[in-house]
mmCIF file of C-alpha atoms and ligand atoms in Angstrom:
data_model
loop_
_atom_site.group_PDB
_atom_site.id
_atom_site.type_symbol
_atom_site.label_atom_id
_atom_site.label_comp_id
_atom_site.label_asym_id
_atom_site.label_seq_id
_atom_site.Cartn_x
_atom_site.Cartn_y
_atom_site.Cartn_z
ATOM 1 C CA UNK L 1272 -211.959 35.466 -32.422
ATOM 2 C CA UNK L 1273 -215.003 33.199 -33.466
ATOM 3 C CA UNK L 1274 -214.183 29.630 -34.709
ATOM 4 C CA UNK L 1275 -215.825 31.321 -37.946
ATOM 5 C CA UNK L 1276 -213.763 34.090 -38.126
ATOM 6 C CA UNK L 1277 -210.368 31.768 -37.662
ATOM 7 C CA UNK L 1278 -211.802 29.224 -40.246
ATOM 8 C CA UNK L 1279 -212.456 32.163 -42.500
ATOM 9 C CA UNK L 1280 -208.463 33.732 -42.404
ATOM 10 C CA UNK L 1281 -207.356 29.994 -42.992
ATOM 11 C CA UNK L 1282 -209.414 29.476 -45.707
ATOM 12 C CA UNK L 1283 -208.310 33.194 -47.189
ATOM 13 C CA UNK L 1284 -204.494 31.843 -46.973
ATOM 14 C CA UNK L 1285 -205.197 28.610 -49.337
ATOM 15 C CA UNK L 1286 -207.239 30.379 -51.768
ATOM 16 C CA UNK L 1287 -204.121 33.083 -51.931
ATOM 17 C CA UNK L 1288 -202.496 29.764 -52.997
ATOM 18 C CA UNK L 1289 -204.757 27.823 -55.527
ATOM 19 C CA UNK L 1290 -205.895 28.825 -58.990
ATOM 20 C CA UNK L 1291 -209.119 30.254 -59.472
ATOM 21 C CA UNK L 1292 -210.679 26.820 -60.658
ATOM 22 C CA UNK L 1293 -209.596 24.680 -57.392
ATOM 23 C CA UNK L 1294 -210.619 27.095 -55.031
ATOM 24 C CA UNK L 1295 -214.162 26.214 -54.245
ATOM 25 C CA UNK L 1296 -213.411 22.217 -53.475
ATOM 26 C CA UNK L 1297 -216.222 19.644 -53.797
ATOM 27 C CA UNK L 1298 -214.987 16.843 -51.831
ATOM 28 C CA UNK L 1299 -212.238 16.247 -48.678
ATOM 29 C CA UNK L 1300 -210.208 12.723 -48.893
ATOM 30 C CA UNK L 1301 -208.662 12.328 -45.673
ATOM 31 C CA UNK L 1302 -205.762 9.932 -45.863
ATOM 32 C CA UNK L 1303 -205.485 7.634 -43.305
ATOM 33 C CA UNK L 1304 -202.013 5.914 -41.836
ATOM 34 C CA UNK L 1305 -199.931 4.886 -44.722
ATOM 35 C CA UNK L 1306 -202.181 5.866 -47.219
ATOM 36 C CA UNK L 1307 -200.654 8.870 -48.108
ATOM 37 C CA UNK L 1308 -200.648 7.790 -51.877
ATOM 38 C CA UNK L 1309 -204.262 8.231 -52.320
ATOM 39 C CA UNK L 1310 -203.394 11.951 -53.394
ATOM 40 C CA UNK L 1311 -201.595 10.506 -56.275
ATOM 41 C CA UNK L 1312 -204.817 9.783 -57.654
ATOM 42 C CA UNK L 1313 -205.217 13.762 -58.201
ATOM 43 C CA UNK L 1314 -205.238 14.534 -61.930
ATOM 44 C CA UNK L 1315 -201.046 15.804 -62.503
ATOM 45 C CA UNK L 1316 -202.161 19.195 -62.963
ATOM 46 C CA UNK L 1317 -203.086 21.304 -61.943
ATOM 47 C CA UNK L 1318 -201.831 20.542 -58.177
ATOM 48 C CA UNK L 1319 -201.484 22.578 -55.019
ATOM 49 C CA UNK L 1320 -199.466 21.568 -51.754
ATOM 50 C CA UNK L 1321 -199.685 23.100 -49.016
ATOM 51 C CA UNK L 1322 -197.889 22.181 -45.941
ATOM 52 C CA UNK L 1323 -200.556 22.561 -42.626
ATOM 53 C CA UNK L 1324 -197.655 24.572 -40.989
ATOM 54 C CA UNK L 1325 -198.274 27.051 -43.535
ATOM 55 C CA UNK L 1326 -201.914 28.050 -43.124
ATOM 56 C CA UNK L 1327 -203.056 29.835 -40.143
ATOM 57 C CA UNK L 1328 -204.326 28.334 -37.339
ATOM 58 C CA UNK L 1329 -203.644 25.054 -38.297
ATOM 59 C CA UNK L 1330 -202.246 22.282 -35.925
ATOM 60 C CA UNK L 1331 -199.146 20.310 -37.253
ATOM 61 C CA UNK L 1332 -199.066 16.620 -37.052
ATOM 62 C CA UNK L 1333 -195.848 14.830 -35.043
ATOM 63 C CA UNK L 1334 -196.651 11.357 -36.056
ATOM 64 C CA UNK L 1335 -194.695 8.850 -38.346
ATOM 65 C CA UNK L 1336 -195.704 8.330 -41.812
ATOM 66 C CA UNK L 1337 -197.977 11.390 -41.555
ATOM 67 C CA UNK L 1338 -196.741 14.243 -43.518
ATOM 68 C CA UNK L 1339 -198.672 17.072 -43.007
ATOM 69 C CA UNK L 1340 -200.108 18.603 -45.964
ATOM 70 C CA UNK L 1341 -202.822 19.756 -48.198
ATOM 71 C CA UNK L 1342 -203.117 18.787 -51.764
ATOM 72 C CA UNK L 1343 -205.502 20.015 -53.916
ATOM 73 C CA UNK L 1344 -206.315 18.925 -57.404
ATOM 74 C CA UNK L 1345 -209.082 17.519 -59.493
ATOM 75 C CA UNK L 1346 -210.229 13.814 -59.480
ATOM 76 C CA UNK L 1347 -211.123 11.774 -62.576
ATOM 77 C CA UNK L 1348 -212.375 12.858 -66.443
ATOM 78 C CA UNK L 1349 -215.182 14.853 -64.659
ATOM 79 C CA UNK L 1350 -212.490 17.072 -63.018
ATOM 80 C CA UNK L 1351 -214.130 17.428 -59.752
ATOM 81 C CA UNK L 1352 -212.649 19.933 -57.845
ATOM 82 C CA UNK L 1353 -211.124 18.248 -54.152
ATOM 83 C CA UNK L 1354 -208.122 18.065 -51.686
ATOM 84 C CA UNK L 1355 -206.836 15.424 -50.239
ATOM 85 C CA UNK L 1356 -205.460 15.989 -46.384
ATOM 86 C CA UNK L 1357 -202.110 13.720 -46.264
ATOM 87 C CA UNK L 1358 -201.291 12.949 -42.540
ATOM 88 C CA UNK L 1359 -204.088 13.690 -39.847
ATOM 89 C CA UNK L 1360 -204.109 15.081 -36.399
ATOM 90 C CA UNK L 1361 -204.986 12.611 -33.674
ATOM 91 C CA UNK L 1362 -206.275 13.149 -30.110
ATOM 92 C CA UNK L 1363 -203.375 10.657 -28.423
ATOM 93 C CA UNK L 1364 -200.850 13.706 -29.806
ATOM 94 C CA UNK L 1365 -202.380 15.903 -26.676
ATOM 95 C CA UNK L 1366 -204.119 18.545 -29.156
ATOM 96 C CA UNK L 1367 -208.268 18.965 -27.630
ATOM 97 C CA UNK L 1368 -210.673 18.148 -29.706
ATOM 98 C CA UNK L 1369 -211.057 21.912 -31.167
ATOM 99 C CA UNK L 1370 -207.158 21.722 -32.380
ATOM 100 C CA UNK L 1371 -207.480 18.763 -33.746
ATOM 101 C CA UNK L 1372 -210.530 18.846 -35.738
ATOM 102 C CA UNK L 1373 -210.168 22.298 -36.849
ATOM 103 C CA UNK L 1374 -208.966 21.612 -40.722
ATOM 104 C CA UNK L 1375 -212.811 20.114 -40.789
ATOM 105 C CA UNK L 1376 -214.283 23.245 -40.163
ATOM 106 C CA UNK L 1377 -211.619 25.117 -42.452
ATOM 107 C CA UNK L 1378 -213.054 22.110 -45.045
ATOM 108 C CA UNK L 1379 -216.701 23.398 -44.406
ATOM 109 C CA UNK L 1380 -216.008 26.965 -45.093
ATOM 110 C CA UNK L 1381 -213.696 26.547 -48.768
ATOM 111 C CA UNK L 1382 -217.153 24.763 -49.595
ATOM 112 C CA UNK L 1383 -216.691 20.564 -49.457
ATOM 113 C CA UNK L 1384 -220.282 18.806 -49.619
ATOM 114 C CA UNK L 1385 -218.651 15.612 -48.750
ATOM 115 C CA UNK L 1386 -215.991 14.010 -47.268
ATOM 116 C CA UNK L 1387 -214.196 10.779 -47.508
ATOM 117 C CA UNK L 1388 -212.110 9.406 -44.261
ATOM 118 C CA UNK L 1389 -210.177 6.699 -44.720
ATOM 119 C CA UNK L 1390 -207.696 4.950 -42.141
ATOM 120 C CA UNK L 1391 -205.816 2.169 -40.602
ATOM 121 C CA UNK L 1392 -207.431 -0.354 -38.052
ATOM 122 C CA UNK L 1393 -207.720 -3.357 -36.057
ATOM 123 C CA UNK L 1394 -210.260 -6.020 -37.192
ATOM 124 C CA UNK L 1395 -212.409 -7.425 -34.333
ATOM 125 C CA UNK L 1396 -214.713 -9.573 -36.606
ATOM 126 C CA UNK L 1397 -213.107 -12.869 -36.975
ATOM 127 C CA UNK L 1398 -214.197 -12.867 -40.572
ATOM 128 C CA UNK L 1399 -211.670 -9.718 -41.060
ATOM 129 C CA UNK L 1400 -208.167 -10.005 -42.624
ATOM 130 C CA UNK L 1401 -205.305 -8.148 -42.855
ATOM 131 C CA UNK L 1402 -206.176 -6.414 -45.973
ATOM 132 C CA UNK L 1403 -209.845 -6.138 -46.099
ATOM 133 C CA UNK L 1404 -211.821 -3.341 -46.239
ATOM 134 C CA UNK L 1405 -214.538 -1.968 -43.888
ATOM 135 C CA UNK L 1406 -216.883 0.435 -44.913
ATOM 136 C CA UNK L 1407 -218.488 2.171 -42.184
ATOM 137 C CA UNK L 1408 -222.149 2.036 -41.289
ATOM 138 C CA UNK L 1409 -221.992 3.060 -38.162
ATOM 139 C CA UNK L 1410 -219.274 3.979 -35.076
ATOM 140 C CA UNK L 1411 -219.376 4.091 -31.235
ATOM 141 C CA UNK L 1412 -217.452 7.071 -29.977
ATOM 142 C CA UNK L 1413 -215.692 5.326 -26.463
ATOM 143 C CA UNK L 1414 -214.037 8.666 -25.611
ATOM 144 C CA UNK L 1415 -217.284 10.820 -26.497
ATOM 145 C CA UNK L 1416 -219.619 8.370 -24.694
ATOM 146 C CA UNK L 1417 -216.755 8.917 -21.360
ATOM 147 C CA UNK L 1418 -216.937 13.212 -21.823
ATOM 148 C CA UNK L 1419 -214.147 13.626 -24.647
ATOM 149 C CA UNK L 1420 -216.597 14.729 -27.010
ATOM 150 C CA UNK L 1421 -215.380 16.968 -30.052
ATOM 151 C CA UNK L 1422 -218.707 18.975 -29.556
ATOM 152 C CA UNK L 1423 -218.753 19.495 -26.037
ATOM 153 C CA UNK L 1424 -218.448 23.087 -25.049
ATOM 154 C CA UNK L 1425 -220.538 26.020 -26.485
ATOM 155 C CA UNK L 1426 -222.252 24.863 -29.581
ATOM 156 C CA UNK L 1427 -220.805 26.418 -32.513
ATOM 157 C CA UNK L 1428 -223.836 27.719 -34.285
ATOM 158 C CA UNK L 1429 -222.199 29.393 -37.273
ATOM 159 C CA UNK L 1430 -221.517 25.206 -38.534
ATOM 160 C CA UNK L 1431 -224.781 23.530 -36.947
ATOM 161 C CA UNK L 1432 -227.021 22.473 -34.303
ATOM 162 C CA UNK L 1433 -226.363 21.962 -30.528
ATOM 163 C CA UNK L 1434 -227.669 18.445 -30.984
ATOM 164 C CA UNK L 1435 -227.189 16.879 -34.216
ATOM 165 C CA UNK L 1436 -228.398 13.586 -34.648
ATOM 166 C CA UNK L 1437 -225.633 10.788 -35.966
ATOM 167 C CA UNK L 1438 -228.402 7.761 -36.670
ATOM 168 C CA UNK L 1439 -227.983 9.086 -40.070
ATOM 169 C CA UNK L 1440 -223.905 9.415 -40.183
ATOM 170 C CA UNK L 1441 -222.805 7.430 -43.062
ATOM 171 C CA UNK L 1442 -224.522 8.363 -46.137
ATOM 172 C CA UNK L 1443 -226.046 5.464 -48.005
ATOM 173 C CA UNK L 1444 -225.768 6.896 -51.456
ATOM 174 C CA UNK L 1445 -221.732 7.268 -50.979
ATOM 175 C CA UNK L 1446 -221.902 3.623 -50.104
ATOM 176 C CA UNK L 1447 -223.283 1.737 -52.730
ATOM 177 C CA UNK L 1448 -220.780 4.092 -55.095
ATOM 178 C CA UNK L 1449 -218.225 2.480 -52.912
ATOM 179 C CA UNK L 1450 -219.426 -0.908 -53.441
ATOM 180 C CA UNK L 1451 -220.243 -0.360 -57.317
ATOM 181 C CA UNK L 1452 -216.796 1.086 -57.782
ATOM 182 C CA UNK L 1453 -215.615 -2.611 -56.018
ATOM 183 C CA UNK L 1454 -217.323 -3.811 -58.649
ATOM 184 C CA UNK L 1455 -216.495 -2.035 -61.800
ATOM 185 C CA UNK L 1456 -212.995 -2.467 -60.631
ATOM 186 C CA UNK L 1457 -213.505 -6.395 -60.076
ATOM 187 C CA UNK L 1458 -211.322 -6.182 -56.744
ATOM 188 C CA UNK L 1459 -210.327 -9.592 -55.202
ATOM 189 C CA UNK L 1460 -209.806 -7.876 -51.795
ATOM 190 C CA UNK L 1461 -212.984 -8.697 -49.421
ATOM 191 C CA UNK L 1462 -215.024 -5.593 -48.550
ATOM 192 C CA UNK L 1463 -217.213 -5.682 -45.548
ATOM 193 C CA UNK L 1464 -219.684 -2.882 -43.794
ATOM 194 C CA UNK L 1465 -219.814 -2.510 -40.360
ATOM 195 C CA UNK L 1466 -219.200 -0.898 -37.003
ATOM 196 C CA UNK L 1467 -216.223 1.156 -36.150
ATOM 197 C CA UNK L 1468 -215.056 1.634 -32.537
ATOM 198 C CA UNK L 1469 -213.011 5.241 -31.758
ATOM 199 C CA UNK L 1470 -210.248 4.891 -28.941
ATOM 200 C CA UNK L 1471 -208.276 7.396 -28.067
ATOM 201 C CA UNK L 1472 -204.906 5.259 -28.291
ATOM 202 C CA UNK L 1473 -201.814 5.707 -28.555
ATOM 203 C CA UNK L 1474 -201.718 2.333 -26.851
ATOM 204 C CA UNK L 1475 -203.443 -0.793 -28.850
ATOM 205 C CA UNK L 1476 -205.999 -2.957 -26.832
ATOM 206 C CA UNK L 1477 -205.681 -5.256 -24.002
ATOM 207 C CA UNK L 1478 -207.020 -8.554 -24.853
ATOM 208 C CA UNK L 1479 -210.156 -7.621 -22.222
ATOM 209 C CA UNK L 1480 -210.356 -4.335 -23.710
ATOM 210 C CA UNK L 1481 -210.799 -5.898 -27.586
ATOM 211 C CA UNK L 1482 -213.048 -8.439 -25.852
ATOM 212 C CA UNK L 1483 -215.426 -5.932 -24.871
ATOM 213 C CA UNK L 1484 -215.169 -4.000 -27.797
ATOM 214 C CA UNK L 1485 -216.204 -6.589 -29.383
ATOM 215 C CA UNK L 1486 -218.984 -7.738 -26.947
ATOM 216 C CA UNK L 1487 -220.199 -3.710 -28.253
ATOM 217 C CA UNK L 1488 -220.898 -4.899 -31.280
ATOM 218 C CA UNK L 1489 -217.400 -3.403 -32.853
ATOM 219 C CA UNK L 1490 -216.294 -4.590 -35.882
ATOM 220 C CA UNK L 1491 -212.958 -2.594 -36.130
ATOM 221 C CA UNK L 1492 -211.075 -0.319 -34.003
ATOM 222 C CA UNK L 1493 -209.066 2.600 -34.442
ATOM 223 C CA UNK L 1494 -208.104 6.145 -33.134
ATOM 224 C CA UNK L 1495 -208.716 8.188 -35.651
ATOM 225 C CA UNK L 1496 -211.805 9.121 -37.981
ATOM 226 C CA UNK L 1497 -214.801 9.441 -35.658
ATOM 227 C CA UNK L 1498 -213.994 13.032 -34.488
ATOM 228 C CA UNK L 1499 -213.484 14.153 -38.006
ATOM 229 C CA UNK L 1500 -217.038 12.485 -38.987
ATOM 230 C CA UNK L 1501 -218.564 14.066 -36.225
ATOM 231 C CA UNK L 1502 -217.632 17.465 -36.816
ATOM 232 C CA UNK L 1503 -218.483 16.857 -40.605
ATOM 233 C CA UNK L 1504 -221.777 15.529 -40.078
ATOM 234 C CA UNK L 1505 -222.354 18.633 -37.302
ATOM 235 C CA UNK L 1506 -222.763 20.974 -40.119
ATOM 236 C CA UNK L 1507 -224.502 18.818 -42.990
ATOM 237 C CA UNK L 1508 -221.185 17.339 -45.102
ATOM 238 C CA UNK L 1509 -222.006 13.922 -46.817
ATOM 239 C CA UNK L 1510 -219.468 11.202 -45.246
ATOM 240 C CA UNK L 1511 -218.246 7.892 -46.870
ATOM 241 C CA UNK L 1512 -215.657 6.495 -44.245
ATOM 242 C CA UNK L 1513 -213.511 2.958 -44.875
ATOM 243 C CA UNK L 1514 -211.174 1.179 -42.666
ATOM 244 C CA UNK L 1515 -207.945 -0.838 -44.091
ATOM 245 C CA UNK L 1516 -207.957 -3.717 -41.484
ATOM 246 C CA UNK L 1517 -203.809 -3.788 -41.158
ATOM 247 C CA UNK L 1518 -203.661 -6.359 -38.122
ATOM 248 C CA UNK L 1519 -206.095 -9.082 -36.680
ATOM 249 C CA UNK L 1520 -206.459 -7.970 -33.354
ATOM 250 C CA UNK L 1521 -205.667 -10.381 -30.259
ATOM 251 C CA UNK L 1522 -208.901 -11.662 -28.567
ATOM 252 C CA UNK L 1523 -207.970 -14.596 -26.786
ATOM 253 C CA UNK L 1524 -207.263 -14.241 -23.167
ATOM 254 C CA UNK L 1525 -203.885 -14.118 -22.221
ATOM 255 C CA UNK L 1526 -202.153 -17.111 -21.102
ATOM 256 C CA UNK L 1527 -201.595 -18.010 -17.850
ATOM 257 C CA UNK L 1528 -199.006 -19.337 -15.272
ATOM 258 C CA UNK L 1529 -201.238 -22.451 -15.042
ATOM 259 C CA UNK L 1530 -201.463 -23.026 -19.174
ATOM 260 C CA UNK L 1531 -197.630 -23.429 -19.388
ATOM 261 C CA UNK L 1532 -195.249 -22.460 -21.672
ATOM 262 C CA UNK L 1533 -196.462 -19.484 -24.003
ATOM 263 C CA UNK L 1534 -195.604 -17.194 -27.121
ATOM 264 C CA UNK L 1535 -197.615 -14.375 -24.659
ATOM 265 C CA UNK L 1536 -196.341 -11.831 -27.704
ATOM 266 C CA UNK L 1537 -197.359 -13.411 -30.556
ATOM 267 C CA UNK L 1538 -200.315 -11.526 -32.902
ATOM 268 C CA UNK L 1539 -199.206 -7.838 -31.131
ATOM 269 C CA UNK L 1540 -199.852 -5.068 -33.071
ATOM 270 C CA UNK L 1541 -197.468 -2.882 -33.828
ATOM 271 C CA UNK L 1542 -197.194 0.565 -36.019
ATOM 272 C CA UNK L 1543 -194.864 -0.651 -38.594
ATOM 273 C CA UNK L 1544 -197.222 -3.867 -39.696
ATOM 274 C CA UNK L 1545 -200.129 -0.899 -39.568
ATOM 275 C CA UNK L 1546 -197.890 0.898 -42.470
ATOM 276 C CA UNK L 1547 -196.974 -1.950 -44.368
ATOM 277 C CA UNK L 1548 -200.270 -3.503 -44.900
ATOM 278 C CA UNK L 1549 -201.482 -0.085 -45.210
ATOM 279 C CA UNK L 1550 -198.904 0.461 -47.845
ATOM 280 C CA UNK L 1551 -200.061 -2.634 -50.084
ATOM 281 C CA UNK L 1552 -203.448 -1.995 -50.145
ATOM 282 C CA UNK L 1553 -202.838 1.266 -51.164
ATOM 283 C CA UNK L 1554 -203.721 1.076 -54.556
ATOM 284 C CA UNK L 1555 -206.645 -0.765 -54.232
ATOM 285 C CA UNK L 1556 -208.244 2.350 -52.097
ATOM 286 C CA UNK L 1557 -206.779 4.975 -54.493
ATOM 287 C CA UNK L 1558 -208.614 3.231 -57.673
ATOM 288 C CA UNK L 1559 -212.083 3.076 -55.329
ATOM 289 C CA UNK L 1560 -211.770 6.941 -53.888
ATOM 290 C CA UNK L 1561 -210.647 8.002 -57.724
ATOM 291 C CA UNK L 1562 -213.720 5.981 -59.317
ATOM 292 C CA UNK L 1563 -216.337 7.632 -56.412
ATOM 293 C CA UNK L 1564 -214.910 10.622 -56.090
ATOM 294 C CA UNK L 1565 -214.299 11.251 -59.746
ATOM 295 C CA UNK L 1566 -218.211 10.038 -60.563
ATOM 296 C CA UNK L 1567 -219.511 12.547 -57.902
HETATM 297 N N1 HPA P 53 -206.116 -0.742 -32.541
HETATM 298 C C1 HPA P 53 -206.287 0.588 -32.599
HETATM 299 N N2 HPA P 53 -205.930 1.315 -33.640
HETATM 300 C C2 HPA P 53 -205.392 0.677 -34.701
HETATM 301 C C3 HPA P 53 -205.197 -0.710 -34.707
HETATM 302 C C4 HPA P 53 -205.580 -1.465 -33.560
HETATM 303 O O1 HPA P 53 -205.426 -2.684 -33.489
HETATM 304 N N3 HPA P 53 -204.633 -1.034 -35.909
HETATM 305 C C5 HPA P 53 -204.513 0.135 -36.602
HETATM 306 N N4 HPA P 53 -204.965 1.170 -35.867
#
């Protein structure tokens, strides 16, 4: 069966499910770790959940704090038709690519012109701080660059091109919203732009490995969100992207024998810290997506 034909009988189940006015969604919010609450910005009602394990063909997510489901609704006094995707599927759970990213292409076919990606990450930038925001300019795909490439294989011509270009990935427009919606809001929480770097986790960093990400030219890292914006931008779908930085990642080298006593653990990251700051912010990023979204 074609990738098509598999999108198509997924996207058959949901509309089985939805009311006739949320069936053709504009827009795909893709909650990142702990940010599960930026469905809650859906208008009350009308509002659709649908559990992943429910639809056809869909992978199920095993990770904490990610719940699995689909919500559909509309956003803001416009009433623009979206979903929001609460609890992702990651590479580090052993799905390929093609699992993993599938609910993209199921996106594409129910209609979505753009998407917004949100998630948790590690700030490389020493001007980032646990609570900041990042919006994405631009990403470098460490697994993809290696061979783990969510494209790699035939090229799936029924969505797009064998070689789509990514110099254009994160669309300008969506950006200023994002920073005009910072505005109209009159946030106090610092919101930078910059470059996110894709790992495949589930580990964090090394200290050398965060050195040399940042030596890339990384601003944040995370494992999540670049295959997602790949396969969206592969068939012409609009992307605004923004990190939550939810830990300061750990740089320096790591002590040695010679320096003398240490605190060797101090700054680790760990996935509980990721939730919590994650958790805070969360209102912050559910007024911003509500205010773009809902002016789109
Ligand atoms: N590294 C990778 N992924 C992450 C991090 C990090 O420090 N924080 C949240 N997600």
């Amino acid at each position: 069966m074609s990738l098509l034909a598999k999108a198509t009988e997924s996207v058959a189940y949901i509309q089985s499910r939805l009311p006739a006015e949320l069936q053709k969604p504009k827009v795909a919010v893709i909650c990142g770790s702990g940010l599960q609450n930026l469905a809650s910005a859906l208008d009350p009602s009308p509002l659709v959940e649908i559990p992943f394990a429910d639809i056809p063909h869909f992978p199920v997510t095993t990770v904490v704090g990610h719940a699995g489901k689909l919500v559909f609704g509309f956003f803001g006094p416009k009433k623009v038709p979206a979903l929001c995707m609460v609890g992702r599927i990651h590479f580090y759970e052993g799905n390929p690519f093609d699992v993993s990213v599938f609910p993209i292409r199921v996106f594409k076919v129910l209609g979505i012109d753009t998407m917004v990606v949100t998630n948790a990450a590690g700030g490389l930038n020493p001007a980032y701080k646990v609570g900041d925001l990042m919006v994405l300019s631009d990403h470098i795909n460490l697994p993809g660059l290696a061979g783990w490439h969510p494209l790699r294989g035939p090229n799936e011509a029924d969505f797009g091109t064998r070689f789509p270009p990514l110099s254009d990935a994160y669309d300008l427009d969506l950006r200023q919203r994002f920073f005009a919606a910072a505005g109209a809001l009159k946030l106090a929480r610092p919101i930078h732009e910059g470059v996110y770097a894709f790992v495949s986790g589930p580990t964090y960093e090394t200290r050398a490995e965060s050195r040399m990400l940042k030596m890339l030219g990384a601003d944040c890292v995370g494992m999540s969100t670049v295959p997602e914006i790949i396969i969206a931008r592969h068939s012409g779908v609009r992307i605004l992207a923004v990190s939550l930085v939810t830990n300061e990642v750990v740089t320096a080298p790591t002590p040695k024998v010679s320096d003398g006593p240490a605190d060797i653990g101090a700054g680790a990251a760990n996935h509980e810290e990721v939730l919590e700051a994650a958790r805070e912010a969360g209102n912050d990023m559910k007024d911003l997506v509500l205010h773009v979204v809902g002016g789109l």
